[in-house]
Tab-separated table of C-alpha atoms in Angstrom:
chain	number	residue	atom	x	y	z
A	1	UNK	CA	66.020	340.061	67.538
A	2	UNK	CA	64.270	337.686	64.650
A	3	UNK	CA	61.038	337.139	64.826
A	4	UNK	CA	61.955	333.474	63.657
A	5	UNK	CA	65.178	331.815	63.849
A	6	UNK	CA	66.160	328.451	61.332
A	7	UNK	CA	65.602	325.252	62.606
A	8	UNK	CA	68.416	324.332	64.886
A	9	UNK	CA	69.672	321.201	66.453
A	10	UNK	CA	67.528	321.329	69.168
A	11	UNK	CA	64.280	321.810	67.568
A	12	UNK	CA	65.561	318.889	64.879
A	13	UNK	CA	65.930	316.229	68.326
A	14	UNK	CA	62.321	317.988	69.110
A	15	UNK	CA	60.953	316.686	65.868
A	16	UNK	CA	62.772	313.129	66.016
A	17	UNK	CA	61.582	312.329	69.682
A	18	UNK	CA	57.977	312.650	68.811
A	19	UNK	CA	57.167	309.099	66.859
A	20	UNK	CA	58.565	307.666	70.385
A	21	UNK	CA	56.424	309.614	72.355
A	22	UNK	CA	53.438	308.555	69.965
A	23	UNK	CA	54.251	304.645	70.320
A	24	UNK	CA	54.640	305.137	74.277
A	25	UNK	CA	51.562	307.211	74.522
A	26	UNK	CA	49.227	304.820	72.400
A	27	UNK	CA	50.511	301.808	74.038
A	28	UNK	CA	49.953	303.151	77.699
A	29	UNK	CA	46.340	303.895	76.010
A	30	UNK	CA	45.627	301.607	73.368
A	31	UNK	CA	42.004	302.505	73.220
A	32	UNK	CA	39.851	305.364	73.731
A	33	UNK	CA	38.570	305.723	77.308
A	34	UNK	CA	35.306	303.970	77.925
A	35	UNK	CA	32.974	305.319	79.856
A	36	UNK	CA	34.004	303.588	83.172
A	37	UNK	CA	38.094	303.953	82.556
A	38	UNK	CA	39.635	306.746	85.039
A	39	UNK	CA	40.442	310.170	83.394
A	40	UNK	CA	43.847	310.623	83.202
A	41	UNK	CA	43.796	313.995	84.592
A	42	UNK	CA	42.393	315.893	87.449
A	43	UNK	CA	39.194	317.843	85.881
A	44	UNK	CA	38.732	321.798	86.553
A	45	UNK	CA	35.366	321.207	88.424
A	46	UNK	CA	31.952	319.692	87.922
A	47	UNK	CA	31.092	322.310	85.349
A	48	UNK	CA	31.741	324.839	82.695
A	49	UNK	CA	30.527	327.122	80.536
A	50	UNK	CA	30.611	327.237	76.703
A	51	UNK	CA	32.877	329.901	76.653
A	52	UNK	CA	35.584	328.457	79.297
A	53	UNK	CA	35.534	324.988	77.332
A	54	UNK	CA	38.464	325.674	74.861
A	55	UNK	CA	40.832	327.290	77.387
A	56	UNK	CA	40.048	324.486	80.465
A	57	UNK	CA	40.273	321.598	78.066
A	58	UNK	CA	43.655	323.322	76.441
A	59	UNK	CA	45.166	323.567	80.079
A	60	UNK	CA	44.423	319.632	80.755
A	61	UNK	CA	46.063	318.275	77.733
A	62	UNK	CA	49.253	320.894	77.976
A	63	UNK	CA	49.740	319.609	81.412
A	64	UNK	CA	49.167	315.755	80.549
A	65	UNK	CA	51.621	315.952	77.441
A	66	UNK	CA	53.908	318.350	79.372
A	67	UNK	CA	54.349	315.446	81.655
A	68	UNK	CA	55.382	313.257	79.982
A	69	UNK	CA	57.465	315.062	78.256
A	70	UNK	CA	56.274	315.987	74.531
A	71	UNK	CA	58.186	318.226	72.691
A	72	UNK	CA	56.364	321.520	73.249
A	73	UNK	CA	55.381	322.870	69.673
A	74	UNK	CA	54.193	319.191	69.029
A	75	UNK	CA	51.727	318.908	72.618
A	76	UNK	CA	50.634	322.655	71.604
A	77	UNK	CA	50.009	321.455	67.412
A	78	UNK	CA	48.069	318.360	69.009
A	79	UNK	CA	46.264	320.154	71.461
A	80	UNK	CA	44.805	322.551	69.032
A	81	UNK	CA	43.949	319.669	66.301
A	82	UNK	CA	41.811	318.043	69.414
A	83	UNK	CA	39.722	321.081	70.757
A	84	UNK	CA	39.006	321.778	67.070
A	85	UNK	CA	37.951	318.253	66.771
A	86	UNK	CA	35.496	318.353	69.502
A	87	UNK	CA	34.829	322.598	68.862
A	88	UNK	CA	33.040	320.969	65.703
A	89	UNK	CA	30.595	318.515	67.195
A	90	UNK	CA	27.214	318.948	69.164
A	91	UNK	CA	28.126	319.612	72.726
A	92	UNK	CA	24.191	319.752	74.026
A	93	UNK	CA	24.600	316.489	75.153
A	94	UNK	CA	26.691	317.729	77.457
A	95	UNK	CA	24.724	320.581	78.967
A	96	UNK	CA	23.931	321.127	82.740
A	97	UNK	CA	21.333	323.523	83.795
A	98	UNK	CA	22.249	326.152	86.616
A	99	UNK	CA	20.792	326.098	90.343
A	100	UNK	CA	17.965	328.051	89.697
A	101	UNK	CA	17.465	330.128	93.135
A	102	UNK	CA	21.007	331.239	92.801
A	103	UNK	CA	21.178	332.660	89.347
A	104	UNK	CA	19.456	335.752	87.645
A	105	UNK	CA	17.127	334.994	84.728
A	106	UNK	CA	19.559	337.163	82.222
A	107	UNK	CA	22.459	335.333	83.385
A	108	UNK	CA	20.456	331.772	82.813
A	109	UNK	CA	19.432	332.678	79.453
A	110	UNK	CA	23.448	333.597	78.170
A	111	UNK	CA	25.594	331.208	80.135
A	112	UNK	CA	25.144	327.462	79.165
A	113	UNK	CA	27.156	325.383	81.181
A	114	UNK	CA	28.062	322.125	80.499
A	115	UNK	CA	29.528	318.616	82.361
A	116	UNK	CA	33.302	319.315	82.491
A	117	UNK	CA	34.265	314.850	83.366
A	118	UNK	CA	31.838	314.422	80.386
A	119	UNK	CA	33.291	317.159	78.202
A	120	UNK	CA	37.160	315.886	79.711
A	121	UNK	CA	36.209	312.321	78.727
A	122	UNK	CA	35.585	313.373	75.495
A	123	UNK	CA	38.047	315.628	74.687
A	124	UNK	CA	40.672	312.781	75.686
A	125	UNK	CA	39.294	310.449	73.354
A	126	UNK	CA	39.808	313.134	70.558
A	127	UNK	CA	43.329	314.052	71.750
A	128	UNK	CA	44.024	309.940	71.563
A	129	UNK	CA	42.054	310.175	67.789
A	130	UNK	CA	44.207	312.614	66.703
A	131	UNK	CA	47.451	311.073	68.294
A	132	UNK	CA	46.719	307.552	66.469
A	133	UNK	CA	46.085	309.808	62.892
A	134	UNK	CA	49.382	311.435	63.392
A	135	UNK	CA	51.433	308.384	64.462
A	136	UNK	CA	51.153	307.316	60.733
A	137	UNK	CA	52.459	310.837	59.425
A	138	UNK	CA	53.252	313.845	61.614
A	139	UNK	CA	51.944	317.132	59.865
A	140	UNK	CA	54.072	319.979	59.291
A	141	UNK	CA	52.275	322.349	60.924
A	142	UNK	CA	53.278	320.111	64.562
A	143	UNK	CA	57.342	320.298	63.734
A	144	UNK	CA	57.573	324.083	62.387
A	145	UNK	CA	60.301	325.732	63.245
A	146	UNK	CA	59.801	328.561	66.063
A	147	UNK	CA	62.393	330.973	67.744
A	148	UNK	CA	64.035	329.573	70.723
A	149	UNK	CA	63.590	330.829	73.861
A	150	UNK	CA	65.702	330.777	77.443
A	151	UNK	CA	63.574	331.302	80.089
A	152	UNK	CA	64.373	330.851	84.106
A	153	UNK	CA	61.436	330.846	86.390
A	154	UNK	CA	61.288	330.097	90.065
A	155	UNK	CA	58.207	330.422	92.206
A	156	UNK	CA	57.806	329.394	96.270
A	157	UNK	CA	55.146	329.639	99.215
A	158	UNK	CA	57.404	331.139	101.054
A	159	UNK	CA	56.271	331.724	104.854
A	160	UNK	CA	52.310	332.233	103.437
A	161	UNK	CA	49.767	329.329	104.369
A	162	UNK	CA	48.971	328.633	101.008
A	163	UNK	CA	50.668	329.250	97.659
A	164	UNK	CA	48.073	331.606	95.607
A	165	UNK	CA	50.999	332.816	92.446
A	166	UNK	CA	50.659	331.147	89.084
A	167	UNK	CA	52.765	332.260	85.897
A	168	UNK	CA	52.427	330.861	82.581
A	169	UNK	CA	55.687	330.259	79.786
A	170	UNK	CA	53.913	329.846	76.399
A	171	UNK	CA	56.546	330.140	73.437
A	172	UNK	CA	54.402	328.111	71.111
A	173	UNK	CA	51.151	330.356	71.365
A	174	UNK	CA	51.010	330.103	67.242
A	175	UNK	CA	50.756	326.393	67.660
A	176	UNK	CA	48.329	325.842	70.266
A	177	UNK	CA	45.937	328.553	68.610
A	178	UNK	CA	46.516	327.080	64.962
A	179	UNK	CA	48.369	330.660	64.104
A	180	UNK	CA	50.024	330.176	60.573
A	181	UNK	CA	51.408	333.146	59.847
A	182	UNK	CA	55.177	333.549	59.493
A	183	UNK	CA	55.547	335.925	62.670
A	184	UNK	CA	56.413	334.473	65.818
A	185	UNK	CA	54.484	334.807	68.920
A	186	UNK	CA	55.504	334.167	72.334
A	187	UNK	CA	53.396	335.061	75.920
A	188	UNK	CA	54.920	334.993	79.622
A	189	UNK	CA	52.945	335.554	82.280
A	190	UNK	CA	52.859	335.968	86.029
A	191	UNK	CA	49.824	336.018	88.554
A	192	UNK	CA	49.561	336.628	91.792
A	193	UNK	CA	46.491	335.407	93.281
A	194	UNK	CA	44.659	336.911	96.825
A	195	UNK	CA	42.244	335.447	99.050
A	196	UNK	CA	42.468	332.283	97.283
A	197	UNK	CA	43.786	330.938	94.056
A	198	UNK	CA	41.179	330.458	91.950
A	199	UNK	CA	41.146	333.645	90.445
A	200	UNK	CA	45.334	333.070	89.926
A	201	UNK	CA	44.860	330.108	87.994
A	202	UNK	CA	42.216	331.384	86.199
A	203	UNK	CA	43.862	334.004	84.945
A	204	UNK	CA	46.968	331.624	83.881
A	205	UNK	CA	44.431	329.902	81.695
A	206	UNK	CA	42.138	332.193	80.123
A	207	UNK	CA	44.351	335.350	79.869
A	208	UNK	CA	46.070	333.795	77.264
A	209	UNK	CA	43.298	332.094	75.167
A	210	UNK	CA	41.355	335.039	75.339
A	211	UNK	CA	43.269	337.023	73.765
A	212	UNK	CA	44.048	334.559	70.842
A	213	UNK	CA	40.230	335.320	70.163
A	214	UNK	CA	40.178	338.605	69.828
A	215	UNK	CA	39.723	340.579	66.370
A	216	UNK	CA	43.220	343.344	67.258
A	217	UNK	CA	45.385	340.215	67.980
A	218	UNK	CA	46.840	340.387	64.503
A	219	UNK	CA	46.857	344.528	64.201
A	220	UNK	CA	47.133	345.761	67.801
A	221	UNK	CA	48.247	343.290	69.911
A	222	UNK	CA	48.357	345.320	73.116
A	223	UNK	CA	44.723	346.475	72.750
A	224	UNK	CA	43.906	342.300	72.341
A	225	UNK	CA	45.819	341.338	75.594
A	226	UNK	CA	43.924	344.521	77.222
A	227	UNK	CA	40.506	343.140	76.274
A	228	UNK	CA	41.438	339.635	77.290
A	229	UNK	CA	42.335	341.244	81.101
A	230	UNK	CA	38.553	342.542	81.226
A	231	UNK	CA	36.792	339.467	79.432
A	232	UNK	CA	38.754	337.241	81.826
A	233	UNK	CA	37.660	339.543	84.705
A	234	UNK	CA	33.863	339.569	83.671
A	235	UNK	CA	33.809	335.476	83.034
A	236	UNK	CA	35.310	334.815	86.337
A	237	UNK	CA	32.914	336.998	88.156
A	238	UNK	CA	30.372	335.288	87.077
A	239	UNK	CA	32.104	331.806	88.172
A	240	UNK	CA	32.764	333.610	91.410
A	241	UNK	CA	29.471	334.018	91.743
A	242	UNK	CA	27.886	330.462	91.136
A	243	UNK	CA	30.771	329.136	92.803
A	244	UNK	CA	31.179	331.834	95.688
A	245	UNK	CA	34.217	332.379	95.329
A	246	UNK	CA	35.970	335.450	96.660
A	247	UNK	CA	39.420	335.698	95.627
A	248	UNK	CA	41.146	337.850	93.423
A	249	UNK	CA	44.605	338.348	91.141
A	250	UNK	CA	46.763	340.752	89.926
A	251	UNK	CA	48.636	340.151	86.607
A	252	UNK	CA	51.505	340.958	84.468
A	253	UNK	CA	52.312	339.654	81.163
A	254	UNK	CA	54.320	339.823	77.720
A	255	UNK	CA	53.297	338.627	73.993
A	256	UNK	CA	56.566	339.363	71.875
A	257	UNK	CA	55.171	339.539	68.344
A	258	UNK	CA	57.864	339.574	65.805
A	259	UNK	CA	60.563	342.187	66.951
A	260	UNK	CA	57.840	344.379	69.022
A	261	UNK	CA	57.141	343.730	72.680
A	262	UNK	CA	53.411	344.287	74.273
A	263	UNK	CA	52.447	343.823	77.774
A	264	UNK	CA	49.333	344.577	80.186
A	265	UNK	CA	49.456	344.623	83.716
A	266	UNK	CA	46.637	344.390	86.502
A	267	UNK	CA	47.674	345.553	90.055
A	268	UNK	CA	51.185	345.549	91.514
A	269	UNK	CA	53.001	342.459	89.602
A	270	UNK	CA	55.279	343.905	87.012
A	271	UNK	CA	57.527	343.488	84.372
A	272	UNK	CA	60.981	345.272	83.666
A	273	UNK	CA	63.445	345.156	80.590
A	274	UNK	CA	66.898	345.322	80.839
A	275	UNK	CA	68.751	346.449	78.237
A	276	UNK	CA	72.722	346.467	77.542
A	277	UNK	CA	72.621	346.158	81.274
A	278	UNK	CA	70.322	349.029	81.687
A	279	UNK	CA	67.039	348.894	83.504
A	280	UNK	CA	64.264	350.298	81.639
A	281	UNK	CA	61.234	350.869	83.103
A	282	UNK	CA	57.584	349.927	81.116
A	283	UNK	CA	54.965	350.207	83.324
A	284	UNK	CA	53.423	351.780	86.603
A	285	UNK	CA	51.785	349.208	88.824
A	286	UNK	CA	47.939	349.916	89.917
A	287	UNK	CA	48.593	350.753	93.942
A	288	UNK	CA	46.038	352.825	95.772
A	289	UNK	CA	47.960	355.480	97.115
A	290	UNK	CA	48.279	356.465	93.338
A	291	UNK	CA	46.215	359.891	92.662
A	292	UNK	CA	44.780	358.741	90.345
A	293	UNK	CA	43.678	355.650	91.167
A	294	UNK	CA	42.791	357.076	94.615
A	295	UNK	CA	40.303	359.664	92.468
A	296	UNK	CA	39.004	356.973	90.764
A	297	UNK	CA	38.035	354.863	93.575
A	298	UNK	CA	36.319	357.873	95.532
A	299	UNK	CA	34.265	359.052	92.285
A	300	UNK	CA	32.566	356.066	92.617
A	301	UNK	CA	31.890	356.039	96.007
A	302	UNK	CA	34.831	354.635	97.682
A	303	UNK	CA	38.079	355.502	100.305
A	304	UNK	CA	41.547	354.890	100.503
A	305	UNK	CA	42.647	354.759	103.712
A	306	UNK	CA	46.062	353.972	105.266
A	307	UNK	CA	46.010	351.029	107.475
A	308	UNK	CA	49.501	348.501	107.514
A	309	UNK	CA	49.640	350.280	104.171
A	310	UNK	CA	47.457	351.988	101.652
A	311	UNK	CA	44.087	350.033	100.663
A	312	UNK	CA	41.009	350.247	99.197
A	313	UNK	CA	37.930	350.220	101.325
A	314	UNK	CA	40.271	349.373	104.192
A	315	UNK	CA	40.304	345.726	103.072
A	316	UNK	CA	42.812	345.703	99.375
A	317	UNK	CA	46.271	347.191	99.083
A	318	UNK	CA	45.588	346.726	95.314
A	319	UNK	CA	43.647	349.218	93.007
A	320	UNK	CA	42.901	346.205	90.283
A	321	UNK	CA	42.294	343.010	90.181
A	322	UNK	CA	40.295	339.940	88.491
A	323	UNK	CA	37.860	339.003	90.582
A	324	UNK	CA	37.228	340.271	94.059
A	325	UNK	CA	33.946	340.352	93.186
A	326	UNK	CA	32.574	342.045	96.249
A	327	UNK	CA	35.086	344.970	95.630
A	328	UNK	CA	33.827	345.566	92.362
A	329	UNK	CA	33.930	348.433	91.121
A	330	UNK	CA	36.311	349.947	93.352
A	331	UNK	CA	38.921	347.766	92.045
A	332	UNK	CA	39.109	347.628	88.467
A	333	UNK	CA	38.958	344.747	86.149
A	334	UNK	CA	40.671	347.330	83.231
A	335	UNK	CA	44.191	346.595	82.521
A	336	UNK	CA	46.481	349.082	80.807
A	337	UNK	CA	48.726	347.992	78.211
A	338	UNK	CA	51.950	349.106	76.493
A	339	UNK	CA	54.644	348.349	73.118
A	340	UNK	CA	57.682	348.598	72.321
A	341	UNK	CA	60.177	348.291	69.702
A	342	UNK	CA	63.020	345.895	70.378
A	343	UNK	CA	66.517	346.079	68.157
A	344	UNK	CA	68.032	342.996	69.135
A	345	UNK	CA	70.092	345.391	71.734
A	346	UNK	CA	67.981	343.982	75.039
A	347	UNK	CA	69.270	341.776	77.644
A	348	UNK	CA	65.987	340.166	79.479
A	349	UNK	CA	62.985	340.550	80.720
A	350	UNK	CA	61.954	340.245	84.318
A	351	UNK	CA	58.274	339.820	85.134
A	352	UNK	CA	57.779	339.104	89.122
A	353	UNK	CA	54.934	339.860	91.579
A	354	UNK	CA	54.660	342.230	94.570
A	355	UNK	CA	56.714	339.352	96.777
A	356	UNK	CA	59.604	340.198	94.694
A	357	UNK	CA	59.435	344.162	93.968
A	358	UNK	CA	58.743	345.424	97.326
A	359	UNK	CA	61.656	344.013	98.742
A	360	UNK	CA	64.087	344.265	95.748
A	361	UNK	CA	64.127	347.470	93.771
A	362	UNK	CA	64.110	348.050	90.104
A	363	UNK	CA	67.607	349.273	89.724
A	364	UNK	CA	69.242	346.262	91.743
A	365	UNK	CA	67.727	343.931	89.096
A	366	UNK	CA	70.516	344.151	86.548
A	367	UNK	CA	73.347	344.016	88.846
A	368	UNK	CA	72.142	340.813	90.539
A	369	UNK	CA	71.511	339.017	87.480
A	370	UNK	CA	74.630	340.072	85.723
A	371	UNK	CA	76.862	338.944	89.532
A	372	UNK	CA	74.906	335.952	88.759
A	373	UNK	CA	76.022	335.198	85.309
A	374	UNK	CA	79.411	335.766	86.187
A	375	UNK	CA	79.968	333.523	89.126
A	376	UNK	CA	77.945	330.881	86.847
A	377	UNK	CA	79.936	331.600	83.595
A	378	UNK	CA	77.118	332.501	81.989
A	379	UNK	CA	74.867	329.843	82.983
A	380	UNK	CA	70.879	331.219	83.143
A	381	UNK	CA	69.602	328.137	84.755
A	382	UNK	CA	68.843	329.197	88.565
A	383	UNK	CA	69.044	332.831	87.815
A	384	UNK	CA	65.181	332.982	89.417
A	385	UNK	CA	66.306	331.082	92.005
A	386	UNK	CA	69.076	333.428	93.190
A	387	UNK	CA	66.483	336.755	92.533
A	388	UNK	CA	63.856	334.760	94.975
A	389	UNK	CA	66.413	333.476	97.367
A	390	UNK	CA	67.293	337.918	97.387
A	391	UNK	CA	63.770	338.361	98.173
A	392	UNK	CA	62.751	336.343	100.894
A	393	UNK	CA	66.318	337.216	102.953
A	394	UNK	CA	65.330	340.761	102.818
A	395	UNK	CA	62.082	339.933	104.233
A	396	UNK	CA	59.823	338.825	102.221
A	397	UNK	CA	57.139	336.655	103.794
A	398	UNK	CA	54.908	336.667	100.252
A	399	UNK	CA	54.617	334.526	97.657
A	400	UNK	CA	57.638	334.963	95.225
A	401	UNK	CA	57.309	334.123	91.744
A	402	UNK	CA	60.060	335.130	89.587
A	403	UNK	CA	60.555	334.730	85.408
A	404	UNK	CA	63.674	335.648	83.333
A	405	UNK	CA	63.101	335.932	79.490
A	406	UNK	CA	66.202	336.156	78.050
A	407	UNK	CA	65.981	338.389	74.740
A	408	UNK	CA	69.828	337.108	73.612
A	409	UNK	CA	72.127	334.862	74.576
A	410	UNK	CA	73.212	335.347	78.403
A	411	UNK	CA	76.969	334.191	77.430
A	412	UNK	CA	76.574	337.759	75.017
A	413	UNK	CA	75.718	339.426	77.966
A	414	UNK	CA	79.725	339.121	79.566
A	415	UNK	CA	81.289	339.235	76.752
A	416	UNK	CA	83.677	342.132	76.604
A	417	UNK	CA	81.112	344.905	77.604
A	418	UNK	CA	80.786	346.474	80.962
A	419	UNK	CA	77.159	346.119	83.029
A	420	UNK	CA	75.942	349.185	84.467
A	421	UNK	CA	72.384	349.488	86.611
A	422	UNK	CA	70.360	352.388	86.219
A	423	UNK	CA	66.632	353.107	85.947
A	424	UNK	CA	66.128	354.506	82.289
A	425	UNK	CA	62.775	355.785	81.639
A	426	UNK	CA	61.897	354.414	77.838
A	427	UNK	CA	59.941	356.181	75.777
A	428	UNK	CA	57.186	353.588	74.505
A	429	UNK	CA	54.018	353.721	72.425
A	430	UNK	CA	51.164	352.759	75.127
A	431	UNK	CA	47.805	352.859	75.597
A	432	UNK	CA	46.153	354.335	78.348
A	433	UNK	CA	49.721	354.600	80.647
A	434	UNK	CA	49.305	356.288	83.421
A	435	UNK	CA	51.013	359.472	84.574
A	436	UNK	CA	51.460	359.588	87.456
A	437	UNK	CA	51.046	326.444	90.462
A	438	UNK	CA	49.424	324.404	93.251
A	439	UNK	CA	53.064	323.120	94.037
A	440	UNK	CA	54.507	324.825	97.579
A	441	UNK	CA	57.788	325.338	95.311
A	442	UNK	CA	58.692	325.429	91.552
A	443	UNK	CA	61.833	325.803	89.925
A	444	UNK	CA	61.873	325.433	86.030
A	445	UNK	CA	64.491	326.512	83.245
A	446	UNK	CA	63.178	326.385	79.712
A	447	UNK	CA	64.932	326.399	76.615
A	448	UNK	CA	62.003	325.973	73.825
């Protein structure tokens, strides 16, 4: 697998659609908001702190430009230009102070939290700044060439009240962090949220941006997305807190640097690769009934008991989380994390949540996808759909969130080679491995 492929045709469209989208987008706004024009886009709350400003704001403008359909290396190259643009100017004018009878004095003196419509307001006027600048000449740095990526996702309430999974698809992470280097970097995600979904769609915002900002991202990517599991944990706590909030996520996801693969996992969500029709197995999902998780929990003061099925403090039937912050510490904010070589050899990856995996097991994965390719000559568009559709007719009443990574071309994948399933245990470098969206329904295929 390259860690870059040439510009193709597709990314050469990309590059010619975006002086339309310009002209549309600056004559639907042809001025910068004023104070009493409507935002544009639903803000993430009344306020945030300094530290959740670049991730929140990054979300908003992702999902505006996403919608109306800007090429996706160009809405993440804009994106980035605009939070650096307002990164660089005095945000005090924003600030808010907290309610003071609910916060600690230490907590007061660190956090600073500031108007999010005010900081929103402004950050739109800088993404429109920087849209007029680059209407005139488009830099380079917005239409570089990145790998291409086919990636089939399907999510759905299923028979649940409320739908509490989120996943993220980010193939241009270089270009909405202002990365420059020549390797390419792309993250998948999934999250699946409990007790709410704020601590889901947390997750599927900060994960990500957190980990762009830490020092290993460039040397040991693995330890970088492990950190960004725990500083995401500790920042939402301390929203949950303020805000009350009680619900918690678990959390897979992948950041394919180059030609190696690194993932970190939270709780039972989990991601397998299959390879020359193979399954090989990367991780082992955080579950109670695990020994050592179940030592873990009861060095600290805790049980494990077996109710419907195996949970912690008879209330979670996962052993970590973000959030849950009145399980804390019994269920763990600390992520493990894993790598792997890949030689061009692998098929997909699958990254799902518990909805999917307790129903379907690992070594049926390959053999559904591949019946799938066949009776769709190849085609990888609904492949989610058809693993999800599995899922819920076996009995599964939970959220299902499914996403397909393809690694190679899925045509390559029937061409004159047999598919076999199987459940290969791979031999990976990892670090602490252990032994022993607010729509009811989504249904995306990607090819960026």
């Amino acid at each position: 697998m390259a860690s870059a492929a040439p510009q193709n045709s597709s990314q050469m469209a990309c590059n010619s659609e975006i002086p339309g989208f310009l002209d549309t987008l600056l004559q639907d706004f042809p001025a910068p908001l004023s104070p009493e024009s409507p935002l544009p886009w639903k803000i993430p709350g009344t306020v945030l702190s300094q530290e959740e400003v670049e991730a929140e704001l990054a979300e908003l403008a992702m999902s505006f430009l996403g919608n109306r359909n800007a090429p996706p290396p160009f809405a993440a190259a804009v994106t980035h230009k605009a939070i650096s643009q307002l990164l660089q100017t005095d945000l005090s004018e924003f600030k808010k102070l907290p309610e003071q009878k609910e916060e600690e004095e230490e907590e007061k003196a660190l956090v600073t939290l500031l108007d999010a419509k005010g900081l929103a307001r402004s950050f739109f006027n800088w993404l429109w700044e920087v849209c007029s600048q680059w209407q005139k000449q488009v830099p380079l740095t917005a239409q570089a060439p990145q790998r291409q990526w086919l990636v089939s996702i399907h999510a759905i309430r299923n028979t649940r009240r409320k739908m509490e999974d989120r996943h993220v698809s980010l193939p241009t992470f270089n270009h909405l962090f202002g990365l420059s280097d020549s390797v390419d970097r792309a993250y998948f995600a999934v999250f699946d949220g409990h007790g709410g979904v704020d601590a889901a769609r947390y997750a599927s915002v900060h994960v990500h941006a957190n980990a762009s900002h830490q020092p290993e991202l460039l040397t040991d990517p693995a330890t970088a997305l492990k950190e960004a599991f725990q500083r995401t944990d500790e920042m939402f706590l301390w929203k949950a807190k303020r805000e009350r909030l009680q619900s918690g996520t678990t959390g897979v996801c992948a950041l394919i640097v180059g030609t190696t693969l690194h993932i970190a996992w939270l709780g039972d969500s989990q991601v397998i690769l299959v390879q020359q029709g193979q399954v090989v197995k990367l991780m082992e999902p955080h579950k109670p009934e695990r020994q050592d998780e179940k030592e873990r929990i009861e060095a600290l003061g805790g049980f494990v008991s077996l109710m419907d099925c195996w949970r912690v403090n008879g209330t979670l039937a996962v052993s970590r989380a973000i959030g849950d912050v009145f399980q804390k510490p019994y269920v763990s904010g600390e992520a493990d994390a894993a790598s792997r070589e890949l030689t061009g050899s692998e098929d997909y990856l699958l990254l799902a949540c518990d909805g999917f995996f307790d129903v379907v097991p690992h070594q049926e994965v390959a053999g559904l996808v591949h019946s799938h390719l066949l009776r769709q000559n190849g085609s990888w568009l609904y492949v989610a759909e058809e693993l999800v559709a599995v899922a819920r007719d076996r009995g599964s009443h939970d959220n299902i969130t499914v996403m397909v990574v393809f690694l190679r071309d899925p045509q390559e994948l029937l061409d004159g080679r047999a598919q076999g399933t199987g459940d290969a245990q791979a031999d990976i470098g990892s670090q602490d491995l252990p032994t022993g969206l607010s729509e009811l329904e989504t249904n995306t295929s990607q090819r960026s």
